[in-house]
Short mmCIF file of C-alpha atoms and ligand atoms in Angstrom, two decimals:
data_model
loop_
_atom_site.label_atom_id
_atom_site.label_comp_id
_atom_site.label_asym_id
_atom_site.label_seq_id
_atom_site.Cartn_x
_atom_site.Cartn_y
_atom_site.Cartn_z
CA MET Q 1 111.39 96.75 88.80
CA HIS Q 2 109.17 94.20 87.04
CA LEU Q 3 106.92 91.90 89.01
CA THR Q 4 106.26 88.40 87.75
CA PRO Q 5 102.58 87.57 87.10
CA GLU Q 6 102.51 85.59 90.36
CA GLU Q 7 104.10 88.47 92.32
CA GLN Q 8 101.72 90.97 90.70
CA SER Q 9 98.64 89.04 91.68
CA ARG Q 10 99.92 88.59 95.25
CA PHE Q 11 100.74 92.30 95.42
CA ASP Q 12 97.34 93.34 94.03
CA ALA Q 13 95.53 91.15 96.58
CA LEU Q 14 97.46 92.78 99.43
CA LEU Q 15 96.84 96.29 98.09
CA GLU Q 16 93.15 95.78 97.31
CA PRO Q 17 91.76 96.57 100.80
CA ILE Q 18 93.32 100.07 100.86
CA VAL Q 19 93.84 101.28 97.28
CA GLU Q 20 90.29 102.53 96.64
CA ASN Q 21 90.16 104.49 99.89
CA ASP Q 22 89.34 108.16 99.15
CA ALA Q 23 92.37 109.48 101.03
CA VAL Q 24 94.68 107.11 99.17
CA GLN Q 25 93.11 108.04 95.82
CA SER Q 26 93.49 111.75 96.65
CA MET Q 27 97.28 111.30 96.54
CA LYS Q 28 96.84 111.31 92.74
CA THR Q 29 96.24 115.07 92.96
CA PHE Q 30 99.61 115.87 94.58
CA VAL Q 31 103.00 116.02 92.84
CA GLN Q 32 105.84 114.16 94.55
CA HIS Q 33 108.81 114.41 92.17
CA GLY Q 34 108.61 116.04 88.73
CA SER Q 35 105.75 114.39 86.85
CA VAL Q 36 105.28 111.68 89.48
CA SER Q 37 102.22 111.97 91.72
CA THR Q 38 102.38 111.06 95.39
CA PHE Q 39 100.08 108.11 94.58
CA ASP Q 40 102.45 106.80 91.90
CA HIS Q 41 105.45 107.31 94.19
CA CYS Q 42 103.79 105.38 97.02
CA LEU Q 43 102.69 102.60 94.65
CA THR Q 44 106.25 102.22 93.35
CA VAL Q 45 107.68 102.21 96.89
CA ALA Q 46 105.16 99.54 97.90
CA GLN Q 47 106.05 97.40 94.85
CA THR Q 48 109.79 97.85 95.38
CA ALA Q 49 109.56 97.02 99.09
CA PHE Q 50 107.41 93.97 98.28
CA VAL Q 51 109.92 92.69 95.70
CA LEU Q 52 112.97 93.31 97.94
CA ASN Q 53 111.28 91.50 100.81
CA SER Q 54 110.23 88.57 98.67
CA ARG Q 55 113.27 88.03 96.44
CA LEU Q 56 115.91 88.70 99.10
CA HIS Q 57 113.99 86.58 101.63
CA LEU Q 58 114.07 89.40 104.18
CA GLY Q 59 111.28 87.89 106.22
CA GLY Q 60 109.02 90.95 106.55
CA ASP Q 61 105.25 90.54 106.80
CA GLU Q 62 104.06 91.14 103.21
CA CYS Q 63 100.87 92.90 104.22
CA ILE Q 64 102.70 95.33 106.52
CA VAL Q 65 105.34 95.97 103.86
CA VAL Q 66 102.76 96.73 101.15
CA HIS Q 67 100.40 98.79 103.34
CA GLY Q 68 103.29 100.67 104.97
CA GLY Q 69 104.80 101.38 101.55
CA MET Q 70 101.49 102.58 100.08
CA LEU Q 71 100.65 104.81 103.06
CA HIS Q 72 104.11 106.11 103.96
CA ASP Q 73 103.57 109.52 102.32
CA LEU Q 74 99.85 109.94 103.07
CA PHE Q 75 100.45 113.51 104.26
CA LEU Q 76 97.79 114.88 101.84
CA TYR Q 77 99.08 118.30 100.80
CA ASP Q 78 101.35 119.74 98.13
CA TRP Q 79 104.70 119.75 99.88
CA HIS Q 80 106.07 122.26 97.35
CA ASP Q 81 103.84 124.88 99.01
CA SER Q 82 104.76 123.86 102.52
CA HIS Q 83 107.21 125.04 105.10
CA TRP Q 84 110.78 123.70 104.99
CA THR Q 85 109.96 121.52 107.98
CA HIS Q 86 108.02 119.17 105.67
CA SER Q 87 110.99 116.79 105.61
CA TYR Q 88 110.89 116.42 109.37
CA LYS Q 89 107.14 116.47 109.95
CA HIS Q 90 105.34 114.74 107.08
CA ALA Q 91 105.90 111.19 108.36
CA GLU Q 92 103.89 112.02 111.47
CA TYR Q 93 101.14 113.69 109.39
CA ALA Q 94 101.01 110.59 107.17
CA ARG Q 95 100.80 108.31 110.22
CA ARG Q 96 97.91 110.30 111.67
CA ASN Q 97 96.06 110.27 108.33
CA ALA Q 98 96.58 106.52 108.00
CA VAL Q 99 94.96 106.05 111.40
CA THR Q 100 92.13 108.50 110.70
CA HIS Q 101 91.25 107.30 107.20
CA LEU Q 102 92.28 103.63 107.27
CA ASN Q 103 92.55 102.66 110.91
CA ALA Q 104 96.15 101.57 110.26
CA ASP Q 105 97.49 99.14 112.83
CA VAL Q 106 100.53 99.82 114.99
CA ARG Q 107 102.94 97.91 112.77
CA VAL Q 108 101.94 99.93 109.72
CA GLN Q 109 102.15 103.12 111.79
CA ALA Q 110 105.72 102.20 112.79
CA VAL Q 111 106.68 101.83 109.11
CA ILE Q 112 105.23 105.24 108.25
CA ARG Q 113 106.68 107.04 111.28
CA THR Q 114 110.28 106.03 110.60
CA HIS Q 115 110.47 106.01 106.79
CA MET Q 116 112.48 109.26 106.62
CA TRP Q 117 115.32 108.06 108.86
CA PRO Q 118 118.08 109.31 109.19
CA ILE Q 119 116.15 112.58 108.78
CA GLY Q 120 114.48 112.57 112.16
CA ILE Q 121 117.50 110.90 113.71
CA THR Q 122 115.60 109.55 116.71
CA HIS Q 123 112.94 107.86 114.55
CA VAL Q 124 115.02 104.78 113.81
CA PRO Q 125 113.15 101.95 112.04
CA VAL Q 126 112.35 99.30 114.64
CA SER Q 127 111.02 96.46 112.51
CA ARG Q 128 112.05 94.51 109.44
CA GLU Q 129 109.14 96.02 107.51
CA ALA Q 130 110.14 99.56 108.53
CA TRP Q 131 113.73 99.04 107.35
CA ILE Q 132 112.57 97.59 104.04
CA VAL Q 133 110.21 100.51 103.28
CA CYS Q 134 112.83 103.06 104.45
CA MET Q 135 115.35 101.64 101.96
CA ALA Q 136 112.80 101.24 99.14
CA ASP Q 137 111.71 104.87 99.58
CA LYS Q 138 115.30 106.11 99.20
CA MET Q 139 115.91 103.98 96.10
CA VAL Q 140 112.67 105.11 94.43
CA SER Q 141 113.05 108.78 95.42
CA ALA Q 142 116.59 108.92 94.04
CA HIS Q 143 115.50 107.28 90.80
CA GLU Q 144 112.51 109.58 90.35
CA THR Q 145 114.55 112.69 91.13
CA VAL Q 146 117.34 111.81 88.69
CA LEU Q 147 115.04 110.67 85.91
CA GLN Q 148 112.76 113.70 86.12
CA ARG Q 149 115.69 115.68 84.74
CA ALA Q 150 115.86 113.29 81.80
CA GLY Q 151 112.22 113.85 80.84
CA GLY Q 152 110.10 111.60 83.01
CA SER Q 153 110.26 108.50 85.12
CA PRO Q 154 109.55 105.03 83.76
CA PHE Q 155 108.47 104.23 87.33
CA ALA Q 156 105.64 106.72 86.94
CA LYS Q 157 104.55 105.32 83.59
CA ARG Q 158 104.60 101.78 84.94
CA ALA Q 159 102.77 102.77 88.11
CA GLU Q 160 100.19 104.77 86.11
CA SER Q 161 99.39 101.75 83.98
CA ARG Q 162 98.59 99.80 87.14
CA ALA Q 163 96.72 102.58 88.93
CA HIS Q 164 92.96 102.27 89.09
FE1 FE2 O 1 108.28 110.71 102.84
FE1 FE2 O 2 108.39 108.66 99.94
#
């Protein structure tokens, strides 16, 4: 999903306060899907959520959408080595890390906590921003998973070129 130059500069300004954080940068060391790092995955989810919100006029707060998207998988471990309960538990680990490392506010925490719905059936998104990131995560995850079988994700290459 291409951002216009105006969208890109708005997106970069929103991301700037959190992207250089050490915990956020450490997501570059973990694999999410195939050749895609957790950092690249989160960056693509944040961009996709930002574009959906903006172009479809969904009315979400842009800062919460971008920060929630970028931090939604801040669980900080290689999930391939983890217990099968990762799917159910990592949103809560990511929320706690976002509070510990970035002092994430309650609206960003709500986005992170519910992004895996309907896995974790009781953690239903309760805000516009949470619904937007939940949907963007599913779109991006499906794309990355399918394309990894075809030799690599263009999402990853695009995200890498924008990563610091
Ligand atoms: Fe996740
Ligand atoms: Fe994700």
